Short mmCIF file of C-alpha atoms and ligand atoms in Angstrom, two decimals:
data_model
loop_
_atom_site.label_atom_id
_atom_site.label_comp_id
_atom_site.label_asym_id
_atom_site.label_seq_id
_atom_site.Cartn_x
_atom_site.Cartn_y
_atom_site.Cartn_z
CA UNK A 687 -16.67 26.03 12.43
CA UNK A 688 -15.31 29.24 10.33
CA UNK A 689 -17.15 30.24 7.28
CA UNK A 690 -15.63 28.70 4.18
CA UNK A 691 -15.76 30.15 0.92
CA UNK A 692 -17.95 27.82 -1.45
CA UNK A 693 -15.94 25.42 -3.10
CA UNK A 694 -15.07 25.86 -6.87
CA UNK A 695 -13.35 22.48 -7.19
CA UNK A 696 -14.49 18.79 -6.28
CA UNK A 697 -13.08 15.17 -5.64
CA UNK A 698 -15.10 12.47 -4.90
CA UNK A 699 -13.64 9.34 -3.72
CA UNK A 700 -15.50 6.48 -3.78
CA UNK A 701 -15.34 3.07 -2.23
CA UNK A 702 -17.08 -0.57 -2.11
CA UNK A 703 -19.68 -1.18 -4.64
CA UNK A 704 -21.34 -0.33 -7.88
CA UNK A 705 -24.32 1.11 -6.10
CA UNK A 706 -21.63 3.66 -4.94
CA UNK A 707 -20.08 4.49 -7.93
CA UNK A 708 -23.21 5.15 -9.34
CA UNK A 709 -23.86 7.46 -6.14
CA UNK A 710 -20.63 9.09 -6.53
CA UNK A 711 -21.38 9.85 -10.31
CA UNK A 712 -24.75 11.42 -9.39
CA UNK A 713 -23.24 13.81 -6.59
CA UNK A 714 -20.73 15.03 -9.41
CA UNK A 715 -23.46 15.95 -11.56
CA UNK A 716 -25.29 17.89 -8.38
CA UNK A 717 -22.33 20.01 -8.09
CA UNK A 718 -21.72 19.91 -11.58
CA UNK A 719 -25.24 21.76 -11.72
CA UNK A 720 -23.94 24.54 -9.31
CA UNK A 721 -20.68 25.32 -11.20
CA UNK A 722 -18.38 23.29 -8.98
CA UNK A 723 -15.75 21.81 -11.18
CA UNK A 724 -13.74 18.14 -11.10
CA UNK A 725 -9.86 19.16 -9.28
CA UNK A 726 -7.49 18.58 -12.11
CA UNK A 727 -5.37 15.75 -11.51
CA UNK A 728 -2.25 16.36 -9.22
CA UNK A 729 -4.42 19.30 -7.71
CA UNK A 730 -5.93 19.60 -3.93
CA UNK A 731 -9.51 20.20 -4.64
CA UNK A 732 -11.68 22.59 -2.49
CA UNK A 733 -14.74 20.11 -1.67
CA UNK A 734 -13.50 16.23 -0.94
CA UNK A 735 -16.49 13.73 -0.67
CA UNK A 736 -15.56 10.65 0.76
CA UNK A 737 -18.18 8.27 -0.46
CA UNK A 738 -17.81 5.35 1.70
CA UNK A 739 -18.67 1.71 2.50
CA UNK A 740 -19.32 -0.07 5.75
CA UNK A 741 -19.31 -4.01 4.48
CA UNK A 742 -16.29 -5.02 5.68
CA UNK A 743 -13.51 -4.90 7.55
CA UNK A 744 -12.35 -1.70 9.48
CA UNK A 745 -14.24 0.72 7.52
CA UNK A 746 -15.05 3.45 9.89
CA UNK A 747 -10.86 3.83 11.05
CA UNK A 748 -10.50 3.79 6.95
CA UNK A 749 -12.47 6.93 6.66
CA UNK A 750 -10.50 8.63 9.78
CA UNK A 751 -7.22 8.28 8.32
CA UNK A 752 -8.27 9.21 5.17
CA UNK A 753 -9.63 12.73 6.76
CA UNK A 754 -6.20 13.07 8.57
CA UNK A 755 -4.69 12.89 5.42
CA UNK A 756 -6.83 15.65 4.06
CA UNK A 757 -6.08 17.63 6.87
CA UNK A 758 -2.23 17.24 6.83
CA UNK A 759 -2.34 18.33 3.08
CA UNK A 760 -4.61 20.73 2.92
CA UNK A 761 -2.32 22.14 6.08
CA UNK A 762 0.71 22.24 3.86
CA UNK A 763 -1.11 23.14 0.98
CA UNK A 764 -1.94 26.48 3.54
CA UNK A 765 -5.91 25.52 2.79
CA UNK A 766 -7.85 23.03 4.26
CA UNK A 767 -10.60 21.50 1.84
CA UNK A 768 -14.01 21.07 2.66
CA UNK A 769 -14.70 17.47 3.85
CA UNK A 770 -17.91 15.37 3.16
CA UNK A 771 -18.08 12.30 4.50
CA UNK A 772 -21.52 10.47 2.30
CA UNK A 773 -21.83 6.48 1.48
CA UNK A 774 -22.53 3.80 4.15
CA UNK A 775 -20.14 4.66 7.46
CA UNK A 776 -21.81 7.82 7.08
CA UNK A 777 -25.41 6.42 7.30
CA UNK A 778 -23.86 4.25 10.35
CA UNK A 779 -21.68 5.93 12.46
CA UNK A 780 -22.49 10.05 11.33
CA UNK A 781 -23.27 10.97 14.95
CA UNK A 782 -19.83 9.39 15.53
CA UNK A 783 -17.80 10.98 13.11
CA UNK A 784 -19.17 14.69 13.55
CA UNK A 785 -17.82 13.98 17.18
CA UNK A 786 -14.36 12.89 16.76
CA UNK A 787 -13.76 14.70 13.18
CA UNK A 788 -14.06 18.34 13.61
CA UNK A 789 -12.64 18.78 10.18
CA UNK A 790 -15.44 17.32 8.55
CA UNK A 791 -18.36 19.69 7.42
CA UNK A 792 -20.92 17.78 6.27
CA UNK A 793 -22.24 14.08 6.90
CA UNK A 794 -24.77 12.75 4.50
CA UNK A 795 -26.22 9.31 3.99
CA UNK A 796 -26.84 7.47 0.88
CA UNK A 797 -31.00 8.44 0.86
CA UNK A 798 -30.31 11.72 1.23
CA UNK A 799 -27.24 12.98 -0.86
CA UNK A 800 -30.00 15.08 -3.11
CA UNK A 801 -29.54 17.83 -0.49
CA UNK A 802 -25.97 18.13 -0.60
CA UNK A 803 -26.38 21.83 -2.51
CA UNK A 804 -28.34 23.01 1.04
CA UNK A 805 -25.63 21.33 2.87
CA UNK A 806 -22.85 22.73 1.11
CA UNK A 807 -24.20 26.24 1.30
CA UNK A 808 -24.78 25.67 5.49
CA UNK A 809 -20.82 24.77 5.31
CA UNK A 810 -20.29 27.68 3.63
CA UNK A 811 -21.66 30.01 6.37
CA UNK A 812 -19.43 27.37 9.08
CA UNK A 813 -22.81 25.64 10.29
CA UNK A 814 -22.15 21.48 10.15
CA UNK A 815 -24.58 19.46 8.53
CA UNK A 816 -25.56 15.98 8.92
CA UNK A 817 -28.78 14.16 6.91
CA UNK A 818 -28.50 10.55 7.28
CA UNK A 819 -32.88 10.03 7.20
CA UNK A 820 -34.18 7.62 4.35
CA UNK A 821 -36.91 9.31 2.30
CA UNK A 822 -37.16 6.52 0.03
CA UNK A 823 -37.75 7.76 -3.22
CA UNK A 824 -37.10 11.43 -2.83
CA UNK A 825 -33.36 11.51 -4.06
CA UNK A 826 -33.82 10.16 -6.75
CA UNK A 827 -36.52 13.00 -8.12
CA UNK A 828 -34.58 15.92 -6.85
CA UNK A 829 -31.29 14.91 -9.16
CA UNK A 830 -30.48 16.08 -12.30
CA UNK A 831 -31.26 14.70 -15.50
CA UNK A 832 -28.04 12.36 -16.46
CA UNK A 833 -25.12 13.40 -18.28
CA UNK A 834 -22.95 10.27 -18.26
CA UNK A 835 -21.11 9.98 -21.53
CA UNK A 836 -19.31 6.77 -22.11
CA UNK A 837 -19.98 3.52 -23.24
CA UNK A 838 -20.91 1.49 -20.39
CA UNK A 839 -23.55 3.06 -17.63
CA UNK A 840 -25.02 2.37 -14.30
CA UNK A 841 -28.79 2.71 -13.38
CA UNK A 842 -29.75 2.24 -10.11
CA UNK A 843 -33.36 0.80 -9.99
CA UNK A 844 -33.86 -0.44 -6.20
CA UNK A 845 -32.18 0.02 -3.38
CA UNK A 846 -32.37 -1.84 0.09
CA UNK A 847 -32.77 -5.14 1.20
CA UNK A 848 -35.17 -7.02 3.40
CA UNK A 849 -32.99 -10.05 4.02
CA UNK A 850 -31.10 -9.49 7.21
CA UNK A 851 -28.49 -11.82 6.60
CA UNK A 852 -26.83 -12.27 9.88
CA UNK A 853 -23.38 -11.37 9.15
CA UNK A 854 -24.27 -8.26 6.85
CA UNK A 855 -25.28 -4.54 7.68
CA UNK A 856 -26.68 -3.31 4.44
CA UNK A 857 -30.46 -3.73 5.49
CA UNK A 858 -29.05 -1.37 8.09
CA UNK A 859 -27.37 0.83 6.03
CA UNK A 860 -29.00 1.01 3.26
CA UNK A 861 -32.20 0.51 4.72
CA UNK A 862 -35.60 -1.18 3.54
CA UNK A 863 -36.10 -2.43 -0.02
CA UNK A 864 -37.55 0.26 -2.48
CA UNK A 865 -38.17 0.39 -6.29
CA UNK A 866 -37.77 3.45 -8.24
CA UNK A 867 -40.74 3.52 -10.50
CA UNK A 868 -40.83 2.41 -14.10
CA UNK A 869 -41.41 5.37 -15.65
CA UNK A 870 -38.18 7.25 -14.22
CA UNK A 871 -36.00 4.32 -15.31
CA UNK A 872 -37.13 4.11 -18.73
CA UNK A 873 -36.71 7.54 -18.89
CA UNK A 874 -33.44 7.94 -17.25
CA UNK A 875 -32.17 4.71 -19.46
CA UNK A 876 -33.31 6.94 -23.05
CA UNK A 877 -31.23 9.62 -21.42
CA UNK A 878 -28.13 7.37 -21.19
CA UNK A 879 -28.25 6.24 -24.25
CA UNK A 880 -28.79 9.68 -25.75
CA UNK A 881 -25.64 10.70 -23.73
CA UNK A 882 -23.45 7.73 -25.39
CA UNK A 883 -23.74 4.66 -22.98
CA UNK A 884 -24.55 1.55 -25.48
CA UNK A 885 -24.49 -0.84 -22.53
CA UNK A 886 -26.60 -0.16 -19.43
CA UNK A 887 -25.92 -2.05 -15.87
CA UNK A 888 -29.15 -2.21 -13.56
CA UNK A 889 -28.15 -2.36 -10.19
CA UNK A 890 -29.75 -2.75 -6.73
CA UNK A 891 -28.60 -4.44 -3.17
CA UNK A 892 -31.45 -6.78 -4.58
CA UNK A 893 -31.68 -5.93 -7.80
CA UNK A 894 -34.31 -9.12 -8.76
CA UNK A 895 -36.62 -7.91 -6.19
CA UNK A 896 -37.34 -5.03 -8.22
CA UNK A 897 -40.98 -4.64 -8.87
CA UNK A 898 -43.18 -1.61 -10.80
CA UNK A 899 -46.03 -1.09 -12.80
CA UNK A 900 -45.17 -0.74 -16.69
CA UNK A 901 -46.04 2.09 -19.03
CA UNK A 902 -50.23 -0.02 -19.47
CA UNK A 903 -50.11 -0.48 -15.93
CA UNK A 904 -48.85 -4.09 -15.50
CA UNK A 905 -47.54 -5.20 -12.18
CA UNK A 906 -44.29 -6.08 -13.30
CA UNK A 907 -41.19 -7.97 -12.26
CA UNK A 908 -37.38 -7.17 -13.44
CA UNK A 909 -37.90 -8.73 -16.57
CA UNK A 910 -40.57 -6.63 -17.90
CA UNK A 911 -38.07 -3.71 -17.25
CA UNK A 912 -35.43 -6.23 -18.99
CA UNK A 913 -38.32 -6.03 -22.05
CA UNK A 914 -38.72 -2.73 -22.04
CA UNK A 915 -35.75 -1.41 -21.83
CA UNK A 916 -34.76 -3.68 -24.39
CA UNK A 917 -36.88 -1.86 -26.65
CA UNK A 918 -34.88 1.35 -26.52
CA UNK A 919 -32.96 1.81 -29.77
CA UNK A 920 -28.98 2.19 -29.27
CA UNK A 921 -29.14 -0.05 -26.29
CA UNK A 922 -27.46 -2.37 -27.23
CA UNK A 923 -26.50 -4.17 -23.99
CA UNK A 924 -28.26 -5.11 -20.65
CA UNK A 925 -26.82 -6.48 -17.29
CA UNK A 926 -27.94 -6.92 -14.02
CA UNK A 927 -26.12 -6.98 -10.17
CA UNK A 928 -26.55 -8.59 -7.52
CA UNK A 929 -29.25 -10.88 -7.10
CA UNK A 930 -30.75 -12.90 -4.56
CA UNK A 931 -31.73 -16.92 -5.39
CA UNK A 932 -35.06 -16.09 -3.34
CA UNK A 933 -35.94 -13.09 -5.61
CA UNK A 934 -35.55 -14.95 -9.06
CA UNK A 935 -38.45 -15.55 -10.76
CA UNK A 936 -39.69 -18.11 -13.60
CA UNK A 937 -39.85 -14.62 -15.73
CA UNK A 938 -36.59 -13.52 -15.29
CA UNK A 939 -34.81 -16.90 -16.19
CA UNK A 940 -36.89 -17.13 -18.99
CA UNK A 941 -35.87 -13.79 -20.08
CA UNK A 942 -32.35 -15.09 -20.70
CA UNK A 943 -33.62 -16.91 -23.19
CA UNK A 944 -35.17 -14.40 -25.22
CA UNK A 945 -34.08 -11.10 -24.94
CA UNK A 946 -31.17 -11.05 -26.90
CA UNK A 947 -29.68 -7.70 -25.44
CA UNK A 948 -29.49 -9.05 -21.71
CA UNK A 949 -26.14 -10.53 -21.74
CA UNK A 950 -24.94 -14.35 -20.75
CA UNK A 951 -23.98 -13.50 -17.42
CA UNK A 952 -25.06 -13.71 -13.67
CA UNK A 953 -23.87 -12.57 -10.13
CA UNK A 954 -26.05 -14.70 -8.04
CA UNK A 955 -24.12 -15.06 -4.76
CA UNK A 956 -24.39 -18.66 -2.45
CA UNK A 957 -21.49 -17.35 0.39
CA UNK A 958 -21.56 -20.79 1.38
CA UNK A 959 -21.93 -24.17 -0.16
CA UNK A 960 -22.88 -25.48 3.49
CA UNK A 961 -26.25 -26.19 4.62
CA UNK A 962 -25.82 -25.32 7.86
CA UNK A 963 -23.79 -22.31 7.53
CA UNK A 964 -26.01 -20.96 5.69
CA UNK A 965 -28.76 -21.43 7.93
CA UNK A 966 -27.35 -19.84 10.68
CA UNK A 967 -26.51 -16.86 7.69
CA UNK A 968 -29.80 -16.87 7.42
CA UNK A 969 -29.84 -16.67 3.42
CA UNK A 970 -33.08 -18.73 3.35
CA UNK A 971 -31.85 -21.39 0.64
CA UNK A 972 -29.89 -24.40 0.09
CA UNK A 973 -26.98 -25.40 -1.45
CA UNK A 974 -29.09 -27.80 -3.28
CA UNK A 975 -32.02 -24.80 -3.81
CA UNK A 976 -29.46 -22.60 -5.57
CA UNK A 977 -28.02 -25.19 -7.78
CA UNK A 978 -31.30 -26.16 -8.98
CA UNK A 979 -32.05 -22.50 -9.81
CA UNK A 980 -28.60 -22.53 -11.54
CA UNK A 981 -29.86 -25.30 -13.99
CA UNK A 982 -32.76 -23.43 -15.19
CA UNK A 983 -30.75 -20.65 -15.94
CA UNK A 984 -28.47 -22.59 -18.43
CA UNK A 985 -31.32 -24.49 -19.56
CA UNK A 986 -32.37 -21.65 -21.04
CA UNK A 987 -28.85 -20.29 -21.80
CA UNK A 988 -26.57 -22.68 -21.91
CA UNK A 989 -23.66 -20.41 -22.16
CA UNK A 990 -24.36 -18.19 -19.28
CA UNK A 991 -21.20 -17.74 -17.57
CA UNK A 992 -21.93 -17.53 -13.82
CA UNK A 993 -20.71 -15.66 -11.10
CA UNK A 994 -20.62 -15.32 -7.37
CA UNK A 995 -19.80 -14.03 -3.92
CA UNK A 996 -18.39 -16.30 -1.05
CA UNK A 997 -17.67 -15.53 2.57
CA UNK A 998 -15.15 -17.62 4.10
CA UNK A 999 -14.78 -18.25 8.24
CA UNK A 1000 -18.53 -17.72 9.21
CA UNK A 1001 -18.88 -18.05 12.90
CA UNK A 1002 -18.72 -21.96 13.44
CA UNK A 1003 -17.75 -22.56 10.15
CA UNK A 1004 -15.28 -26.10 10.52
CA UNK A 1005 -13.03 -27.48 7.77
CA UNK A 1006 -15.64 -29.92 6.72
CA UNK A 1007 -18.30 -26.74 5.83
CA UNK A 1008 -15.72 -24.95 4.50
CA UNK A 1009 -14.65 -28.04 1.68
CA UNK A 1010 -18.52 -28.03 0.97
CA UNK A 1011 -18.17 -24.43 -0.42
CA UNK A 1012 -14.81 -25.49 -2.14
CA UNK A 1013 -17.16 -28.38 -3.78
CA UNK A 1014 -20.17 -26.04 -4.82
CA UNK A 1015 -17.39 -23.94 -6.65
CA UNK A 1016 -16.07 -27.11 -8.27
CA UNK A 1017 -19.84 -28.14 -9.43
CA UNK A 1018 -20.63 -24.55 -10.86
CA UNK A 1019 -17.67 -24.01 -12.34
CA UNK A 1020 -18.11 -20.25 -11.48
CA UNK A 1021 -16.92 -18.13 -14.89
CA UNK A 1022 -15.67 -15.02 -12.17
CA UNK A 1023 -16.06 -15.04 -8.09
CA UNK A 1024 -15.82 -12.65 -5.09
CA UNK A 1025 -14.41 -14.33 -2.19
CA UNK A 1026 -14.18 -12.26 1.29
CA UNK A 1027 -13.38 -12.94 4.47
CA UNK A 1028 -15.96 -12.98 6.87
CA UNK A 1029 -15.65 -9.42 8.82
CA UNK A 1030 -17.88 -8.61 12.03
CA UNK A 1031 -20.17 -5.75 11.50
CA UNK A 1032 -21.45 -4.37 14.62
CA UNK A 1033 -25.27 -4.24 15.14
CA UNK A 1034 -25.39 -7.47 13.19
CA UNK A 1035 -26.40 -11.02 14.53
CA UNK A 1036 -23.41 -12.68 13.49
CA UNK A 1037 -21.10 -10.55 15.03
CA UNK A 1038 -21.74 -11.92 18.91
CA UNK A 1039 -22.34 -15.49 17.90
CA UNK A 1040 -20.25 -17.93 19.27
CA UNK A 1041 -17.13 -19.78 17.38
CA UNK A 1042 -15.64 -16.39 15.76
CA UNK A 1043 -12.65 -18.07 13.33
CA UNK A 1044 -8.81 -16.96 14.00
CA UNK A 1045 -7.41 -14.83 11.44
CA UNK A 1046 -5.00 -17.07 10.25
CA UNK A 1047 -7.64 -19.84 9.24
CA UNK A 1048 -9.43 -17.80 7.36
CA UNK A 1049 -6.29 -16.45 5.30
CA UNK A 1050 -5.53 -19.93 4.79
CA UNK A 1051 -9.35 -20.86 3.92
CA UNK A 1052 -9.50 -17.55 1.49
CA UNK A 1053 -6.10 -18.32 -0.16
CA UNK A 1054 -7.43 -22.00 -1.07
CA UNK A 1055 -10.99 -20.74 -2.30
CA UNK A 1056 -9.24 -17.74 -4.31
CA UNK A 1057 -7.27 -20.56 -6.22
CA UNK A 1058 -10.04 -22.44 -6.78
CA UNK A 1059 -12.03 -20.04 -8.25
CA UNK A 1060 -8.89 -19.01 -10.40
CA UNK A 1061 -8.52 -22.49 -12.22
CA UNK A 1062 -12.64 -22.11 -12.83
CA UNK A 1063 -12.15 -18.78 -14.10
CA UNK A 1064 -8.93 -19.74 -16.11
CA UNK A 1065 -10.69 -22.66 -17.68
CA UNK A 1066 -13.90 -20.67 -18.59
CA UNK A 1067 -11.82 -18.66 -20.18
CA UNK A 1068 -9.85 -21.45 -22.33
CA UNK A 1069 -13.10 -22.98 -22.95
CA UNK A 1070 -13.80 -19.71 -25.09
CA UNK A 1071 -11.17 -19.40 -26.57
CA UNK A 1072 -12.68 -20.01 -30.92
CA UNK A 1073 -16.05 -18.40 -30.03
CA UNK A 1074 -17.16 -15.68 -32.18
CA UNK A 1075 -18.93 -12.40 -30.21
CA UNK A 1076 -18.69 -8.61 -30.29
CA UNK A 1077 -16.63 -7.13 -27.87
CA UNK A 1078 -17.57 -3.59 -26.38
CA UNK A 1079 -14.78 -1.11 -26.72
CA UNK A 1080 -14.29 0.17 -23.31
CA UNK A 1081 -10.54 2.00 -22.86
CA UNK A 1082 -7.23 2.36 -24.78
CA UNK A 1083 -4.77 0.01 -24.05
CA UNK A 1084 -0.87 0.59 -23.23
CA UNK A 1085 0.42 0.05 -26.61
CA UNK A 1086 -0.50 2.07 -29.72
CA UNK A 1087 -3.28 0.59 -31.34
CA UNK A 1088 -4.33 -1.68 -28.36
CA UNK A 1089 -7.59 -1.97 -26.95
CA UNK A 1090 -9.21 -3.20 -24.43
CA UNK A 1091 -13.26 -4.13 -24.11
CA UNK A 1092 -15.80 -6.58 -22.69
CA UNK A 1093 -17.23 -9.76 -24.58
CA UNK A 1094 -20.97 -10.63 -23.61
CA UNK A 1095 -19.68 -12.72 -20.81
CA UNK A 1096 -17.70 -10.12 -19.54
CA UNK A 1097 -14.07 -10.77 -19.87
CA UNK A 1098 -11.48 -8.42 -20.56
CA UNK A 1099 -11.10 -8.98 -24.31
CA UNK A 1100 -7.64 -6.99 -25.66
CA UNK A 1101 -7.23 -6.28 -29.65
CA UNK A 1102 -5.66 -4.36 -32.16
CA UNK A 1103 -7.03 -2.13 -34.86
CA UNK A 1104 -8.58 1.90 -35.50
CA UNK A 1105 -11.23 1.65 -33.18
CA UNK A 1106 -12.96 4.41 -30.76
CA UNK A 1107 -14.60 3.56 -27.54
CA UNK A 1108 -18.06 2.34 -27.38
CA UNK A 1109 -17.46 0.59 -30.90
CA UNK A 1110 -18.90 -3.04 -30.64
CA UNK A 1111 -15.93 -5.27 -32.22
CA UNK A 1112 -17.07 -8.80 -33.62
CA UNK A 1113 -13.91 -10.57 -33.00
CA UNK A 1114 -13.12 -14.39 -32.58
CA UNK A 1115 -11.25 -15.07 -29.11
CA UNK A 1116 -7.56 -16.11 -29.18
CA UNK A 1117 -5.40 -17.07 -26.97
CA UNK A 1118 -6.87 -17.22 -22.78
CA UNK A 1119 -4.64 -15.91 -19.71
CA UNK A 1120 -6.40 -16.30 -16.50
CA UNK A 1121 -7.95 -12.63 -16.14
CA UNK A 1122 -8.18 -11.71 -19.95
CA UNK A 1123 -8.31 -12.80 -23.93
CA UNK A 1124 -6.62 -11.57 -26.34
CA UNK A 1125 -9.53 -10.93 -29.51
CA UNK A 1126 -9.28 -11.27 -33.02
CA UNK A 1127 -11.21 -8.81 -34.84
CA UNK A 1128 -13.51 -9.97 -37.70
CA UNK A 1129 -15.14 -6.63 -38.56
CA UNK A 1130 -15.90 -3.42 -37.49
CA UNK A 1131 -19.78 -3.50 -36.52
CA UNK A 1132 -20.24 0.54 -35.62
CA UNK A 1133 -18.53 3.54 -35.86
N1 LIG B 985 -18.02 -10.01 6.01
C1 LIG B 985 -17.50 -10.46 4.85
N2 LIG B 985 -18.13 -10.36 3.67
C2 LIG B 985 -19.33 -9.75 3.67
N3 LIG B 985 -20.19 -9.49 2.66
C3 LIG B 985 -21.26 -8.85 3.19
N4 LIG B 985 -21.12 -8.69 4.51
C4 LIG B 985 -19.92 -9.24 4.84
C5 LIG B 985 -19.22 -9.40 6.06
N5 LIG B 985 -19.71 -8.97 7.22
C6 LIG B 985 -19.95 -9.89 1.29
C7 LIG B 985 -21.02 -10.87 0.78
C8 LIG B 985 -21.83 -10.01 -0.14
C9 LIG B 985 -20.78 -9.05 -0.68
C10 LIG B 985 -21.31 -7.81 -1.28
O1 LIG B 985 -20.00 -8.75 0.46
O2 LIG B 985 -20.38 -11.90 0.07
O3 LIG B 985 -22.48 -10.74 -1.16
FE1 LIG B 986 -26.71 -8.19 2.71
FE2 LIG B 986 -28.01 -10.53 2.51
FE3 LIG B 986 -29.22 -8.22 1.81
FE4 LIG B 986 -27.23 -9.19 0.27
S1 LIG B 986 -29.22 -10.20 0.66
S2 LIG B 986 -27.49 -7.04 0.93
S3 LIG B 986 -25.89 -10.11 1.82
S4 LIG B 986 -28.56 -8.80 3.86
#
């Protein structure tokens, strides 16, 4: 590879889920730290980072075409960019693509995307550089303090997962579960909200399993963070994402109860409503387990709006299974739902076992649970519709005027009025579509 002249500009194009955008938002602030600049729109930039994911479907011939495209334009443009390929394909397949993509420069897994300045400054002198090894903790120290500005932030506080699922390669990806420590979260969280986020999102493959030691030494769960943080001034808002049933404990549901800042709302995925699909998923729970654990959780807050993720056409799975996750949908009443079909990952369990489903059944399958979901998601949505709750101000909306934010259950709220973003809006909601409300406001809370 020739020497390159350090890049002055950056894109970075993320994919899959929160946990990346919160990845991608970190390596902008690393290069942010060494004077490398965001491309302005419309412009090729010098560095591309493609930040990808590796959960479904054909991720890995994603990223290739996506790096032929670079190199076609950066050939017309008369300069090829630097490419960086980070996320999960990268952790899974690096070897791979530093083989077939001699374009790329640099290769660097999710642990390890601290030492992208070392890597970028290797490219530089036409050395490739791959770091896909999973230090744990380490990243997270050697990044820079946050600089996020906007309402509505994402802290990462564990990463990982344990649970080997048969059909899913995260554990492998992503590898082992880890907690940051309390300290650095708290910490980072002040700095947030000091920066302008009102509303903080903790995320984590297994977000519930987090577990620290608080500022007296406590062995603590995720709801003594929940408390905690809770306790920071201008906070004003607390979520959570995603959860596992196995991970929830008696603390946590009773913190929905009575912390008023974590919102009504929780992703706690089933992927099947079938006992013995989800055996051979090897989630570790029932369908009768999980809707037990649901009940406490509205016990507590009887207004939670729930959510979930589904997997349709599990190896094996027959029409009969398949109805009993159409029926768990039906007794939940989900508020919001992530429905996927089921997509062999190679290197998992599930991806050899016997009864793989045709494509066309599991269009069909999807299509019906999508619907489903929709009337569940329309009618929590009616069923709000006279409630009284402050909507966070989020983005402008198309019309003068217009804006758009989230109410505590998360729906897209729309109003009118002479508001700013990151203003929390009491309004009433009006009228219900199927993906949004439309908010009438009561009084302006902040400015
Ligand atoms: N195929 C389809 N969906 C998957 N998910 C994870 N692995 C797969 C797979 N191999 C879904 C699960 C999980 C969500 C993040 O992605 O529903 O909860
Ligand atoms: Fe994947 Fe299961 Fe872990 Fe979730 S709990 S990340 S689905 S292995």
């Amino acid at each position: 590879m020739k020497p390159a002249a350090p890049p002055k500009t950056y894109r970075v194009k993320s994919f899959g889920c929160q946990m990346n955008v919160y990845d991608g938002e970190r390596m902008a602030e690393l290069l942010g730290e060494r004077g490398i600049a965001p491309a302005p729109e419309g412009e090729e930039a010098d560095l591309v980072i493609l930040n990808t994911c590796h959960i479904r479907e054909k991720a890995a011939e994603k990223v290739y075409s996506d790096i032929g495209r670079l190199v076609k334009a950066g050939n017309k443009a008369g300069k090829a960019p630097m490419i960086a390929v980070a996320g999960c394909v990268a952790q899974a397949e690096g070897e791979e693509i530093m083989a077939r993509a001699p374009a790329v420069s640099i290769v660097v897994g999710p642990q390890a995307y601290h030492r992208l300045p070392e890597m970028l400054d290797m490219a530089a002198n036409g050395e490739r550089a791959t770091d896909t090894d999973m230090p744990a903790i380490a990243k997270f120290d050697a990044l820079p303090v946050r600089r996020k500005r906007g309402p509505s932030a994402f802290l990462t506080v564990q990463e990982g997962c344990d649970k080997f699922c048969t059909y899913c390669v995260v554990p492998y990806t992503r590898g082992a579960e880890i907690s940051r420590p309390f300290a650095h979260l708290i910490a980072e969280a002040q700095k947030l909200v000091e920066t302008g986020a009102c509303e903080i999102t903790l995320l984590g493959q297994n977000v519930n399993a987090w577990s620290g030691e608080d500022d007296k030494g406590r062995s603590v769960g995720l709801a003594g963070l929940i408390h905690a943080l809770a306790r920071i001034d201008g906070l004003e808002r607390i979520r959570y994402t995603t959860s596992h049933p196995n991970d929830m404990d008696e603390a946590l549901i009773a913190a929905h109860g009575d912390v008023p800042k974590l919102m009504p709302y929780l992703h706690l995925p089933v992927q099947s409503g079938n006992d013995r699909v989800l055996k051979a998923m090897n989630r570790q729970h029932t369908a009768e387990g999980y809707l037990r654990l649901l009940e406490k959780f509205r016990a507590v807050r009887p207004d939670i709006a729930l959510s979930g993720d589904f997997i349709v056409g599990f190896p094996g799975e027959t029409e009969a299974e398949f109805e009993d996750t159409l029926s768990i949908v039906d007794e939940v009443r989900y508020a919001h739902a992530f429905s996927f079909k089921y997509s062999p990952r190679p290197g998992t369990p599930a991806a050899t076992m016997d009864g793989q489903i045709a494509p066309e059944v599991m269009d069909e399958r999807l299509q019906r649970l999508q619907s489903r979901i929709g009337q569940h998601q329309f009618g929590f949505n009616q069923a709000s519709v006279g409630k009284t709750c402050q909507v966070l101000v989020e983005r402008k909306g198309k019309l003068p005027g217009q804006w758009l934010g989230k109410s505590p259950w998360l729906q897209s709220v729309w109003f009118e009025g002479d508001y700013a973003i990151g203003d929390l809006v009491d309004v009433t909601l009006g009228e219900a579509g199927p993906n949004s409300l439309m908010g009438l406001v009561r009084a302006r809370l902040t400015a």
